[in-house]
PDB file of C-alpha atoms in Angstrom:
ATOM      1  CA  UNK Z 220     -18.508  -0.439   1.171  1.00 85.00           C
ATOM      2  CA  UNK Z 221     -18.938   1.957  -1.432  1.00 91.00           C
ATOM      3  CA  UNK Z 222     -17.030   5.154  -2.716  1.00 93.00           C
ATOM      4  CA  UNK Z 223     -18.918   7.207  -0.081  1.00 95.00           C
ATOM      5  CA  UNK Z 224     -18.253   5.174   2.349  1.00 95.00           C
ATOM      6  CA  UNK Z 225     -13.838   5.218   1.239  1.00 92.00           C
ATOM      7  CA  UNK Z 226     -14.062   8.560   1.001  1.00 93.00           C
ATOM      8  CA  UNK Z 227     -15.709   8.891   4.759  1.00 95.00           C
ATOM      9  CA  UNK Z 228     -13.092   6.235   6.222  1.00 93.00           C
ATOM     10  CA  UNK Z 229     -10.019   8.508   4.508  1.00 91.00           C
ATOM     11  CA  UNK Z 230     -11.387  11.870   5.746  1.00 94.00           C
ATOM     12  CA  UNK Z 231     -11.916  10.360   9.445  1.00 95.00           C
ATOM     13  CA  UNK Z 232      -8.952   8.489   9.742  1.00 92.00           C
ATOM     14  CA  UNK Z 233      -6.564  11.324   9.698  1.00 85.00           C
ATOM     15  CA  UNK Z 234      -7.706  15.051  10.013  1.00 84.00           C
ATOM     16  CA  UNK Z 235     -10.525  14.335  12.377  1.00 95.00           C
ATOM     17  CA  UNK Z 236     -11.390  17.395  13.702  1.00 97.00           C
ATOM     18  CA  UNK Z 237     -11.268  18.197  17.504  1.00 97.00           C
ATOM     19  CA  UNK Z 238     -13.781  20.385  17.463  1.00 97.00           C
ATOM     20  CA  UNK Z 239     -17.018  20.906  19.360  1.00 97.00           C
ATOM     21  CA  UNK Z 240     -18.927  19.371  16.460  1.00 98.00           C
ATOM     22  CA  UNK Z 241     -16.488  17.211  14.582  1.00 98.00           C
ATOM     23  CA  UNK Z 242     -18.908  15.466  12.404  1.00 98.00           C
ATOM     24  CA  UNK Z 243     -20.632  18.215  11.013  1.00 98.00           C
ATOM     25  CA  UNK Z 244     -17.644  19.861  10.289  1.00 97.00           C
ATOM     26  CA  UNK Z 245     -16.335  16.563   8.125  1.00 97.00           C
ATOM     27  CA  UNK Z 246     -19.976  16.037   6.668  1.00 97.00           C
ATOM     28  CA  UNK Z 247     -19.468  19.772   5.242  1.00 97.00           C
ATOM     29  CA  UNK Z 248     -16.233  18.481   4.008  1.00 95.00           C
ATOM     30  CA  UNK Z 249     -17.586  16.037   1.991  1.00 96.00           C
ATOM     31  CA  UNK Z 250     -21.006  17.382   1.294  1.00 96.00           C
ATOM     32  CA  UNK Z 251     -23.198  15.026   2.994  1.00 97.00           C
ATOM     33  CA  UNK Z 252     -25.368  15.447   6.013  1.00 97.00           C
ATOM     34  CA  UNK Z 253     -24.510  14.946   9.287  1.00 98.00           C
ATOM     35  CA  UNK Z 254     -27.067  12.303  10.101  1.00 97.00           C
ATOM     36  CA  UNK Z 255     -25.988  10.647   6.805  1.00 97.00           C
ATOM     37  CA  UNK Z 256     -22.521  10.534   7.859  1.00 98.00           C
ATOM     38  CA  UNK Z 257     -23.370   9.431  11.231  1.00 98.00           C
ATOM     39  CA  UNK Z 258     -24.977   6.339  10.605  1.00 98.00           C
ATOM     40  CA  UNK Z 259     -22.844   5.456   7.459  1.00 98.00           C
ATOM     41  CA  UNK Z 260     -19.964   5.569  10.396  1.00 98.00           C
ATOM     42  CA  UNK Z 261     -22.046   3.595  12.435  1.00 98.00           C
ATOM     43  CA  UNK Z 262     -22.821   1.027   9.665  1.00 97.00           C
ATOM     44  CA  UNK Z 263     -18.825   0.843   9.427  1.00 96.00           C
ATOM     45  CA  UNK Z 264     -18.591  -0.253  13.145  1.00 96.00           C
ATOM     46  CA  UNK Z 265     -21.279  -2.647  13.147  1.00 96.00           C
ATOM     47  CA  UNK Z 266     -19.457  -4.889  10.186  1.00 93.00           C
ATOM     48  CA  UNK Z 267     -16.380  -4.587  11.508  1.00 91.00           C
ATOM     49  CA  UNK Z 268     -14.216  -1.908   9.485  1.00 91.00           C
ATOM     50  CA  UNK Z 269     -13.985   0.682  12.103  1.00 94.00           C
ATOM     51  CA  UNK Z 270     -12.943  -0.653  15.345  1.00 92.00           C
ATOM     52  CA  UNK Z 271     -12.881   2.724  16.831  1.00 94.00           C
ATOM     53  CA  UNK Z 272     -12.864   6.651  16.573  1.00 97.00           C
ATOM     54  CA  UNK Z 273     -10.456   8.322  19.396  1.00 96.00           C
ATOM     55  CA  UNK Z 274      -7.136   8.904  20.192  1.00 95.00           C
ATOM     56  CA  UNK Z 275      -3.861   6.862  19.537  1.00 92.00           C
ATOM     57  CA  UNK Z 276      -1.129   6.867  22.156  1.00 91.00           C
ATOM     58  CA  UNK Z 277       2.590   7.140  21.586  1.00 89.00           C
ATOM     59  CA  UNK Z 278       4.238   4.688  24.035  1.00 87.00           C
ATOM     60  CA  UNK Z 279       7.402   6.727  24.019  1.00 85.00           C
ATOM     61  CA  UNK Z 280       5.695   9.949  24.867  1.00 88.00           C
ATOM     62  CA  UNK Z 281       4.013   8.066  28.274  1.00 88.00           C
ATOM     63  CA  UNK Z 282       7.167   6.295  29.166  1.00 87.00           C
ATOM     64  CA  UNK Z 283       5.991   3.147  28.366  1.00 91.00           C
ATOM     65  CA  UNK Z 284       8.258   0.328  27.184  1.00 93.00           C
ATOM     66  CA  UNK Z 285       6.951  -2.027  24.571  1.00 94.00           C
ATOM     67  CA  UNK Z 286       9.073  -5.708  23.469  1.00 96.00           C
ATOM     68  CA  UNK Z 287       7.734  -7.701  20.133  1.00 97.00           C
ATOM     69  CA  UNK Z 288       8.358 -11.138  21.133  1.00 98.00           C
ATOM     70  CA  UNK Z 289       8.375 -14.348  19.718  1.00 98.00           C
ATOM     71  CA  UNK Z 290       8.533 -18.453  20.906  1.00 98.00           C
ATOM     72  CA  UNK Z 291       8.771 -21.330  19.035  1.00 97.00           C
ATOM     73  CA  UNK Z 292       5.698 -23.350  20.190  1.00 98.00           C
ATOM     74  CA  UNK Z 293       5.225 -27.425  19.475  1.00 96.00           C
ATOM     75  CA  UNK Z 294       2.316 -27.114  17.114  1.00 95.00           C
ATOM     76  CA  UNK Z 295      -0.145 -29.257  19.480  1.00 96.00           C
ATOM     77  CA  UNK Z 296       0.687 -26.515  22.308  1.00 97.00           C
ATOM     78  CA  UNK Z 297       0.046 -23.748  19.736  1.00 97.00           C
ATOM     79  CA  UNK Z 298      -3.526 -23.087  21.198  1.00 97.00           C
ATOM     80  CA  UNK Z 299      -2.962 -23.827  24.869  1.00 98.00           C
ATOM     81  CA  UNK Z 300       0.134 -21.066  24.824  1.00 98.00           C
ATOM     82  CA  UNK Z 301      -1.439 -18.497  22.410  1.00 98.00           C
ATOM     83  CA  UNK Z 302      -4.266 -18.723  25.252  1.00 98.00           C
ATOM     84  CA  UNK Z 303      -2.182 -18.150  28.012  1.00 98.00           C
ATOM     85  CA  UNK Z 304      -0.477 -15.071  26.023  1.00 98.00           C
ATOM     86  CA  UNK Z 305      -3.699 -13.525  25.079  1.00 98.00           C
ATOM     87  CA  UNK Z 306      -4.559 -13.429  28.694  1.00 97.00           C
ATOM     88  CA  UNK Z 307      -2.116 -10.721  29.612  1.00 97.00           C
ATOM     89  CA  UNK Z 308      -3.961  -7.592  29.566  1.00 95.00           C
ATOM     90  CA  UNK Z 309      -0.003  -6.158  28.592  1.00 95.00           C
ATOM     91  CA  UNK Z 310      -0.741  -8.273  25.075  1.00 97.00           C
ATOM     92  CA  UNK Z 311      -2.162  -6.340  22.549  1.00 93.00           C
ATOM     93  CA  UNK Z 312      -1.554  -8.138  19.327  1.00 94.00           C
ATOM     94  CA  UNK Z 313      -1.233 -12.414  19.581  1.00 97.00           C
ATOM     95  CA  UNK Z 314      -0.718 -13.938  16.468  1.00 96.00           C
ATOM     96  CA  UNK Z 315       0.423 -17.715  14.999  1.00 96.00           C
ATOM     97  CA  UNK Z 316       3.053 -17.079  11.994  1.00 94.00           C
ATOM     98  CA  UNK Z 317       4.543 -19.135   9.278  1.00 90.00           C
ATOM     99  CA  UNK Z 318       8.133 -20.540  10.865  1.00 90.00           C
ATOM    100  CA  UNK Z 319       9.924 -22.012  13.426  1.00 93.00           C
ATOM    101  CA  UNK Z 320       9.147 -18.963  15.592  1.00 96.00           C
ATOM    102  CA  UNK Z 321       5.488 -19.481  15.318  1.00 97.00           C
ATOM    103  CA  UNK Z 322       4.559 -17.117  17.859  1.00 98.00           C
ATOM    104  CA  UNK Z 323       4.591 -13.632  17.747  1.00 97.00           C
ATOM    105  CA  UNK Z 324       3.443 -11.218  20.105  1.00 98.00           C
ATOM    106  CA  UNK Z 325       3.908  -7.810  21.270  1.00 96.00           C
ATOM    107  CA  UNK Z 326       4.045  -7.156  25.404  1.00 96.00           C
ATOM    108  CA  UNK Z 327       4.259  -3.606  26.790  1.00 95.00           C
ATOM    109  CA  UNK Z 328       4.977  -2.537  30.518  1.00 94.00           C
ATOM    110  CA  UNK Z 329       5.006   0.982  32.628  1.00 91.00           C
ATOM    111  CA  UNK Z 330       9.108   0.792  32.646  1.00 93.00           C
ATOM    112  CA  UNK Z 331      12.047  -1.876  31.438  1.00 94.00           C
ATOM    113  CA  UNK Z 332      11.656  -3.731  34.822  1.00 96.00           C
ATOM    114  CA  UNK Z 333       7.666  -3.641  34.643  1.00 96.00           C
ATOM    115  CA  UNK Z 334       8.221  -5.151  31.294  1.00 96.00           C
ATOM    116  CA  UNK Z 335      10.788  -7.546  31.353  1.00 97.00           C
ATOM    117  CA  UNK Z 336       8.941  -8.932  34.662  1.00 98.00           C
ATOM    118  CA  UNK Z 337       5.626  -9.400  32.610  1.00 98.00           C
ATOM    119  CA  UNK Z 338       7.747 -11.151  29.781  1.00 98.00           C
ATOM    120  CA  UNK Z 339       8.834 -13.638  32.406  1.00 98.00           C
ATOM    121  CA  UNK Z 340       5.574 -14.227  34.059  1.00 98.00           C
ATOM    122  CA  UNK Z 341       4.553 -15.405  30.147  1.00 98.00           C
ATOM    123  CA  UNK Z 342       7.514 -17.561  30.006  1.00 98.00           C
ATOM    124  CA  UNK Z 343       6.455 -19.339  33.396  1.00 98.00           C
ATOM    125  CA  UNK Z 344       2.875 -19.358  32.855  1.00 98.00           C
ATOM    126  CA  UNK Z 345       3.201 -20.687  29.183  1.00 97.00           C
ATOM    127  CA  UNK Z 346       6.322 -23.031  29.806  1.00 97.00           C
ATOM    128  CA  UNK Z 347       7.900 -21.123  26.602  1.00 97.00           C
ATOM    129  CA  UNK Z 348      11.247 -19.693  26.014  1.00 97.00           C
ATOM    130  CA  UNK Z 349      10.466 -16.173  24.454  1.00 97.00           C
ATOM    131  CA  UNK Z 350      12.962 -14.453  22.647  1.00 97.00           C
ATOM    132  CA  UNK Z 351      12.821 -10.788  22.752  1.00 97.00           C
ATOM    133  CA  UNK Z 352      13.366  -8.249  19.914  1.00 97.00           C
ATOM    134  CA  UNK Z 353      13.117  -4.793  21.181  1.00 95.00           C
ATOM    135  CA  UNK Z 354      12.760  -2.119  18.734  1.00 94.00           C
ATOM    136  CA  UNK Z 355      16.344   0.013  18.507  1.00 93.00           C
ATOM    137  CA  UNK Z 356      14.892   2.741  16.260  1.00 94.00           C
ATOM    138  CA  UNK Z 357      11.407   3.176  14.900  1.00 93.00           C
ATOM    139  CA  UNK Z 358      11.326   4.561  11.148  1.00 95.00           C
ATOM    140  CA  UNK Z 359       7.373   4.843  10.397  1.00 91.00           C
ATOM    141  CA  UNK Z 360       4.195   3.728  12.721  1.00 87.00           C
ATOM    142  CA  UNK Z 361       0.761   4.436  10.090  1.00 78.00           C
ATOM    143  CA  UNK Z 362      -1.742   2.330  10.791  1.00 65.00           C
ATOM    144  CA  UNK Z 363      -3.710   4.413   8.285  1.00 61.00           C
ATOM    145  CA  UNK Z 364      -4.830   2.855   5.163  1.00 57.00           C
ATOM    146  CA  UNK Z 365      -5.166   4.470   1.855  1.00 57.00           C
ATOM    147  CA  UNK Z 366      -8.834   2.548   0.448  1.00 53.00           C
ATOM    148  CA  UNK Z 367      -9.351   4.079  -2.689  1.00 45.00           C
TER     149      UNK Z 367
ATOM    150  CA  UNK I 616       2.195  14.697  32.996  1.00 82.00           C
ATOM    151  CA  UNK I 617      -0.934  15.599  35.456  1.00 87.00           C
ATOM    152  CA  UNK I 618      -3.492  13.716  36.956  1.00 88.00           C
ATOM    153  CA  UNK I 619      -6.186  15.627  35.066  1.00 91.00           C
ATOM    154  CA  UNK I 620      -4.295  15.335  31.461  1.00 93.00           C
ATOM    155  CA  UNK I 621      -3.492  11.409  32.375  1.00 91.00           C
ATOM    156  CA  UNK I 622      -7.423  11.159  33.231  1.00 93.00           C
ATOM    157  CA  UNK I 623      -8.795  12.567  29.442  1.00 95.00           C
ATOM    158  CA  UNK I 624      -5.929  10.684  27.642  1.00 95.00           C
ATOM    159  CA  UNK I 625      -7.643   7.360  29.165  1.00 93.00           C
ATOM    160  CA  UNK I 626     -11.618   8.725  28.060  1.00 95.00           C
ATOM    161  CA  UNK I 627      -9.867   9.648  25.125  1.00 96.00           C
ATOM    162  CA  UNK I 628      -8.381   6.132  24.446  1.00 93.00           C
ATOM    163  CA  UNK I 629     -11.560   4.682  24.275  1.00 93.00           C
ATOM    164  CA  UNK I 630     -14.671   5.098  21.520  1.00 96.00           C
ATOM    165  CA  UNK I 631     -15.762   8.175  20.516  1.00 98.00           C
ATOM    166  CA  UNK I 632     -20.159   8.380  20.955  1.00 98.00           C
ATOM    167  CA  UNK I 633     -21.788   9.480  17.431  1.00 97.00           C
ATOM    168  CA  UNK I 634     -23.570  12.305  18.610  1.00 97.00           C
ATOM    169  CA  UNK I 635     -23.751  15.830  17.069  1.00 97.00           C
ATOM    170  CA  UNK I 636     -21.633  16.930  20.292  1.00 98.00           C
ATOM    171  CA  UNK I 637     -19.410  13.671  20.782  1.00 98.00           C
ATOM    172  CA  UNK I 638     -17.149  15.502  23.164  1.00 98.00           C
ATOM    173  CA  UNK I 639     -19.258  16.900  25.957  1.00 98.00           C
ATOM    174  CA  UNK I 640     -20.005  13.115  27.375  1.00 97.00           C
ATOM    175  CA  UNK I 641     -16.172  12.334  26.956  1.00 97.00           C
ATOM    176  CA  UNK I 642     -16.000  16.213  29.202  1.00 97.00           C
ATOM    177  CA  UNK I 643     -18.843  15.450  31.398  1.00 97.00           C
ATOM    178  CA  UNK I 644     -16.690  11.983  32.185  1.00 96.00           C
ATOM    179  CA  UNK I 645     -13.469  13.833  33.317  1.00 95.00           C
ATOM    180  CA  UNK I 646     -15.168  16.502  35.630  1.00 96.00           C
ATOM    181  CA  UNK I 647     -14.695  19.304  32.667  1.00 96.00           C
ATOM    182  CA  UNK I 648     -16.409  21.357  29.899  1.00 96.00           C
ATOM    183  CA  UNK I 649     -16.225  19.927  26.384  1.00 97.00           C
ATOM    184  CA  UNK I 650     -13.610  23.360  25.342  1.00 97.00           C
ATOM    185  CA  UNK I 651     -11.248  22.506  27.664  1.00 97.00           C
ATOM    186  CA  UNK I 652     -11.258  19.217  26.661  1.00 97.00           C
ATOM    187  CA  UNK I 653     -10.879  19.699  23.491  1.00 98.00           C
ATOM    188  CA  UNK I 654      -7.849  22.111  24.076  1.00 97.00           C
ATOM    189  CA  UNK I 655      -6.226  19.181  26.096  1.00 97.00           C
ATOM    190  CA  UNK I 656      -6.516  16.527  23.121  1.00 97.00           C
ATOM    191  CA  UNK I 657      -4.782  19.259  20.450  1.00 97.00           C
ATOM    192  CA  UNK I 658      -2.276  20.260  22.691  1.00 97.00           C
ATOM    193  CA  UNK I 659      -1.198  16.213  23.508  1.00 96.00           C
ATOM    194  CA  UNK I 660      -1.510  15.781  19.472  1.00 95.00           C
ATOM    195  CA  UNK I 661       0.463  18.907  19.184  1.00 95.00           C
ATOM    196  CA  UNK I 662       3.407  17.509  21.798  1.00 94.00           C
ATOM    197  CA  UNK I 663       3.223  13.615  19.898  1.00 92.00           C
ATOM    198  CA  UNK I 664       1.639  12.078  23.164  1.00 93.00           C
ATOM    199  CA  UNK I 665      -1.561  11.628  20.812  1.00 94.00           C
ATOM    200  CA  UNK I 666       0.275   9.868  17.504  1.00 92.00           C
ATOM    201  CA  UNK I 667      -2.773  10.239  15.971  1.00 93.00           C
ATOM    202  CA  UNK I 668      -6.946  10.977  16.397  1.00 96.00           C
ATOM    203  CA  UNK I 669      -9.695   9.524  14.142  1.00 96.00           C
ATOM    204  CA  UNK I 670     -10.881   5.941  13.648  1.00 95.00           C
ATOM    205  CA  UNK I 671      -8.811   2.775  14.243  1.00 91.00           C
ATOM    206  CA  UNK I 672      -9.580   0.424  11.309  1.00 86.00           C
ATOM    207  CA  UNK I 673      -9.623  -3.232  11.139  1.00 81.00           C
ATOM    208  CA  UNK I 674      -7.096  -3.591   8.091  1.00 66.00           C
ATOM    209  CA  UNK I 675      -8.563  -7.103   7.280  1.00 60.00           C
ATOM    210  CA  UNK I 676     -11.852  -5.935   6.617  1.00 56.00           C
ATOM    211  CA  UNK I 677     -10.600  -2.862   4.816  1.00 55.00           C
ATOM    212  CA  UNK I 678      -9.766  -4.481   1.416  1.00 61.00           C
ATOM    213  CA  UNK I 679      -6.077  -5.022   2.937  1.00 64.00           C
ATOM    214  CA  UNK I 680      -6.438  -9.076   2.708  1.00 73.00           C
ATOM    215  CA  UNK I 681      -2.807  -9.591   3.169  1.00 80.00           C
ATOM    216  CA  UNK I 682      -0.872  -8.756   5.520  1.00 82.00           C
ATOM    217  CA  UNK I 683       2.773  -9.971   6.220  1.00 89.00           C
ATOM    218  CA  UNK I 684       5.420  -9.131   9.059  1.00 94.00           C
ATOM    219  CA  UNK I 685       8.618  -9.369   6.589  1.00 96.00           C
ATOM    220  CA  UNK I 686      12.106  -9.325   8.652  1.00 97.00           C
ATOM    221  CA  UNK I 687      15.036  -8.410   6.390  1.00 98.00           C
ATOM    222  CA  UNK I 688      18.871  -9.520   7.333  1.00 96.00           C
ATOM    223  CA  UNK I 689      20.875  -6.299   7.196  1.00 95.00           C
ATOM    224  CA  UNK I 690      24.730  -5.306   8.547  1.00 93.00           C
ATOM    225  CA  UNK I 691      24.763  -3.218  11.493  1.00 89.00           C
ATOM    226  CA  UNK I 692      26.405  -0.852   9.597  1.00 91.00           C
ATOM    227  CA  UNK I 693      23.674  -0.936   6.834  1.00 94.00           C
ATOM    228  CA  UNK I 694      20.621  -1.470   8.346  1.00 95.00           C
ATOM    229  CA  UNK I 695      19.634   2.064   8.880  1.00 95.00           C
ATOM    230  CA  UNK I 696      20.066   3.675   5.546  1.00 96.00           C
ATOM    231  CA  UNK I 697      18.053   0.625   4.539  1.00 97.00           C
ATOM    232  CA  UNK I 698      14.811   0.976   6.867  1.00 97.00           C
ATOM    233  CA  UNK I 699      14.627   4.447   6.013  1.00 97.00           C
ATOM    234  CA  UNK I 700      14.477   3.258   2.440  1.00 97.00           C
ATOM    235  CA  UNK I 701      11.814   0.975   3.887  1.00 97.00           C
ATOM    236  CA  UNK I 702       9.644   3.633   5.541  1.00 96.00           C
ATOM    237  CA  UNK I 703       8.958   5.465   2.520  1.00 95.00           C
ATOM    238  CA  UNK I 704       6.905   2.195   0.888  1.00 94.00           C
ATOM    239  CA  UNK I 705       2.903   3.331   1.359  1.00 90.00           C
ATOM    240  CA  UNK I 706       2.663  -0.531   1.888  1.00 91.00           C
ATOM    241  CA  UNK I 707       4.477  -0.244   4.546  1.00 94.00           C
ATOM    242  CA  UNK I 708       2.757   0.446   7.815  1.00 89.00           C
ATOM    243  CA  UNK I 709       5.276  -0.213  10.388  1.00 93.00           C
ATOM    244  CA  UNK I 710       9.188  -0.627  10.022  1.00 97.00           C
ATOM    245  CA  UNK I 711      11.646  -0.674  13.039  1.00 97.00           C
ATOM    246  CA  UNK I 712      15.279  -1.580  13.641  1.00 97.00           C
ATOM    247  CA  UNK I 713      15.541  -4.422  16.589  1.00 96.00           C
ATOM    248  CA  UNK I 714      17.963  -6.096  18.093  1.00 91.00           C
ATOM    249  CA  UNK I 715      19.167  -9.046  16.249  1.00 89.00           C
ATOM    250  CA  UNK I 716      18.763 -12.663  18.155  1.00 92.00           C
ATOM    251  CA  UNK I 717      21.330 -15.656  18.482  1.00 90.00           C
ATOM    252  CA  UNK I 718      19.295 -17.608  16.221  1.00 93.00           C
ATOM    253  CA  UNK I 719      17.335 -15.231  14.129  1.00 94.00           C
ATOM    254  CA  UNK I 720      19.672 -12.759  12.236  1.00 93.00           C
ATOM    255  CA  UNK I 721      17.101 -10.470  10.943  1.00 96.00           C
ATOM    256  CA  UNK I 722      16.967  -6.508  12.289  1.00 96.00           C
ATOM    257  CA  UNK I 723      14.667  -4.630  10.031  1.00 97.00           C
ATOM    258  CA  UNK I 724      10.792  -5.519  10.752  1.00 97.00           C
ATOM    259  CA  UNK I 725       8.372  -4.636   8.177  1.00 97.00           C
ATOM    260  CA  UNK I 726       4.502  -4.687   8.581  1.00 94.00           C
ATOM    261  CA  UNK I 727       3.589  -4.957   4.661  1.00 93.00           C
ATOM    262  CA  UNK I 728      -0.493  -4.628   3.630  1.00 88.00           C
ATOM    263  CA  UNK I 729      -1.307  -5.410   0.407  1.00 88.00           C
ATOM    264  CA  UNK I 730      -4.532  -6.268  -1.628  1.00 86.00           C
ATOM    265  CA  UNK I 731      -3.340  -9.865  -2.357  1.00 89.00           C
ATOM    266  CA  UNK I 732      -0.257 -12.337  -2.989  1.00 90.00           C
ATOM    267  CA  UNK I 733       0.657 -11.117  -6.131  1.00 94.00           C
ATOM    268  CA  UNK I 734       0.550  -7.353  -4.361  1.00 93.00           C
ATOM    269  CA  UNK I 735       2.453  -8.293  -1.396  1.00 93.00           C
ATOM    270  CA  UNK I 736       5.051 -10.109  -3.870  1.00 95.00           C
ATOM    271  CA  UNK I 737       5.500  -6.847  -5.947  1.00 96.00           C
ATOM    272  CA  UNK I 738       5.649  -5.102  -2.702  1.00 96.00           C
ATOM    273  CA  UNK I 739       8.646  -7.537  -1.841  1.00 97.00           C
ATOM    274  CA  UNK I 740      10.716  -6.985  -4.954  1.00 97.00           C
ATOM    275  CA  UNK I 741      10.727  -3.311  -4.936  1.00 97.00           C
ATOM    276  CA  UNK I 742      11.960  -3.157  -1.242  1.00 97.00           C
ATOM    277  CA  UNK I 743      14.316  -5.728  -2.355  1.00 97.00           C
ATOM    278  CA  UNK I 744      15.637  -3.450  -5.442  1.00 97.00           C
ATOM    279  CA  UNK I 745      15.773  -0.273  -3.764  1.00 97.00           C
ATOM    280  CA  UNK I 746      17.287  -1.445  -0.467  1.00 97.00           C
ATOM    281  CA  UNK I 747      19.344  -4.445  -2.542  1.00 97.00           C
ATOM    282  CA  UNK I 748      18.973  -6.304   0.587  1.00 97.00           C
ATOM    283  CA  UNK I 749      18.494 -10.270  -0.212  1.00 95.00           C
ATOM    284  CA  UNK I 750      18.063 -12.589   2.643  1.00 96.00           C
ATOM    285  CA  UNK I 751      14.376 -11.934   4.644  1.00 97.00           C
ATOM    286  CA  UNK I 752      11.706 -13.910   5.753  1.00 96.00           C
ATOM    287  CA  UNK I 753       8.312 -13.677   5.105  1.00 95.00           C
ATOM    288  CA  UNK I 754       6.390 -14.003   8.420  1.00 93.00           C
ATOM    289  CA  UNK I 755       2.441 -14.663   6.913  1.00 87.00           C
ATOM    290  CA  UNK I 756      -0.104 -14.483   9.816  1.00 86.00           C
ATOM    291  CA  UNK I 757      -1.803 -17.970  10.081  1.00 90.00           C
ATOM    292  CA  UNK I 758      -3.791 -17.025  12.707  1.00 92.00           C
ATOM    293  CA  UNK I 759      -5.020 -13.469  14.648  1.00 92.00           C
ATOM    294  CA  UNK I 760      -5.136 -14.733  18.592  1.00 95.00           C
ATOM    295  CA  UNK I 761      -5.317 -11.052  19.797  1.00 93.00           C
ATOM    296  CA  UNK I 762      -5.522  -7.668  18.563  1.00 89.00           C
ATOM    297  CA  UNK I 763      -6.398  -4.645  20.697  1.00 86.00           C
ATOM    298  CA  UNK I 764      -6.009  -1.478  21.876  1.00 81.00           C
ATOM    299  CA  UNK I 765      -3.692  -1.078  24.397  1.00 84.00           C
ATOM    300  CA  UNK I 766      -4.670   0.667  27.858  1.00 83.00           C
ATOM    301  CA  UNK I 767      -1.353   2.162  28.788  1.00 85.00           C
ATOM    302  CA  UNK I 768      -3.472   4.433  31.362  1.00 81.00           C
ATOM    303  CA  UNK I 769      -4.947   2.001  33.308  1.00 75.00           C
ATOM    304  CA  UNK I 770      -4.219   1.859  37.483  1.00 63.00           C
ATOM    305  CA  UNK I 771      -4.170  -2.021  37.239  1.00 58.00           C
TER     306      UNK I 771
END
């Protein structure tokens, strides 16, 4: 990654422009051409850095109710349960922590009940007690990271 | 929120093409023309239904090597003047308030990125002098099992 390529991932993470041509309008921006900038993004998907260009949902906004979680897991179960986690399509982030609670994971659901129904299906499924730690006021969501 | 709106917030949720015109297949998808489209997404970015539009990076293989959930104990009473506190940390990606556990005291949730150890320490020690909070945990990810999008739109 050079300082091209920063500069590119700080202009398109924020102030992407919804506009008919979006990437010729940010090539302009940063004086490059459009093809240039096309397949430098491209080059940033294929090794990873970009998972994605599109839009970011607020949960809130769509009603949605979200729970981070967490379980503490017997370490030779760690895989099996993390598996059985993962396989909930309401999981988006699984991870193994430093701790007793070893387990972390985030679940979300179309209301409370649609949630908390989900949560228990893990706990079944996974033979786990999970502990639930919903969010009581959100101060800052940025997944947008300053590179240079 | 209508059918239609629902319908290019899903398209939308998904990966942009790179193509001069990157809109009109996303239009061509949900039965309209690429203005109207368009005039959708800025409106739902406008209203906070869209938090945000551009790409969605993989911090770990943006130079961000270390990256720590960091719970900090806090009073009821205190905890709020303290995440705010929190918030304004450029380290910090992600703080809420949650409800306390039996077992696990901690109510203010911090997603901390930092170059390094020694970064994420410093990091650590500031929050910890500006918030003079004391007692927290440092939750280091041993292992990613999942991390994805989520598809809050889908009819499943």
């Amino acid at each position: 990654m050079d300082a091209t390529d920063k500069e590119i991932l700080k202009n398109i993470q924020e102030d992407f422009p919804l506009a008919e041509t979006p990437f010729a309008d940010v090539a302009r921006r940063l004086d490059l051409s459009e093809t240039e900038l096309i397949s430098r993004i491209a080059a940033l998907k294929e090794a990873g850095v970009i998972r994605r260009v599109g839009a970011v949902l607020d949960a809130k906004s769509l009603g949605v109710a979200t729970v981070l979680c967490a379980a503490r897991v017997d370490q030779e179960r760690i895989e099996e349960v993390a598996g059985i986690v993962s396989s909930f399509r309401q999981v988006t982030h699984n991870y193994q922590r430093d701790g007793d609670y070893n387990l972390w994971f985030t679940v979300w659901g179309k209301d409370e009940q649609d949630l908390e129904r989900t949560v228990g299906e893990i706990e079944a499924q996974a033979a786990v007690w999970v502990t639930r730690l919903p969010a009581v006021k959100t101060y800052k969501i940025r997944a947008v990271f300053d590179l240079t | 929120m209508d059918e239609k709106t629902k319908r290019i917030l899903k398209i939308a949720s998904g990966d942009l093409p790179l193509a001069s015109r990157p809109f009109d297949a996303w239009a061509h998808e949900a039965g309209i023309d690429a203005q109207e489209l368009i005039l959708t997404l800025r409106a739902a970015l406008q209203k906070g239904v869209i938090r945000r539009f551009g790409a969605v990076l993989a911090h770990t293989k943006s130079g961000m090597k270390k990256n720590a959930m960091v719970a900090w104990e806090a009073a009821a009473a205190d905890a709020d003047r303290a995440g705010r506190i929190m918030a304004r940390f450029d380290a910090v990606s992600h703080c809420y308030l949650r409800r306390a556990a039996p077992d696990f005291p901690y109510r203010l949730y911090t997603m901390i990125h930092a170059p390094n150890d020694k970064g994420l320490s410093a990091v650590i020690e500031s929050i910890k002098k500006e918030t003079g909070l004391d007692s927290f945990v440092v939750l280091a990810s041993v292992r990613e099992f999942k991390k994805t999008s989520p598809d809050y739109l889908s009819e499943e």
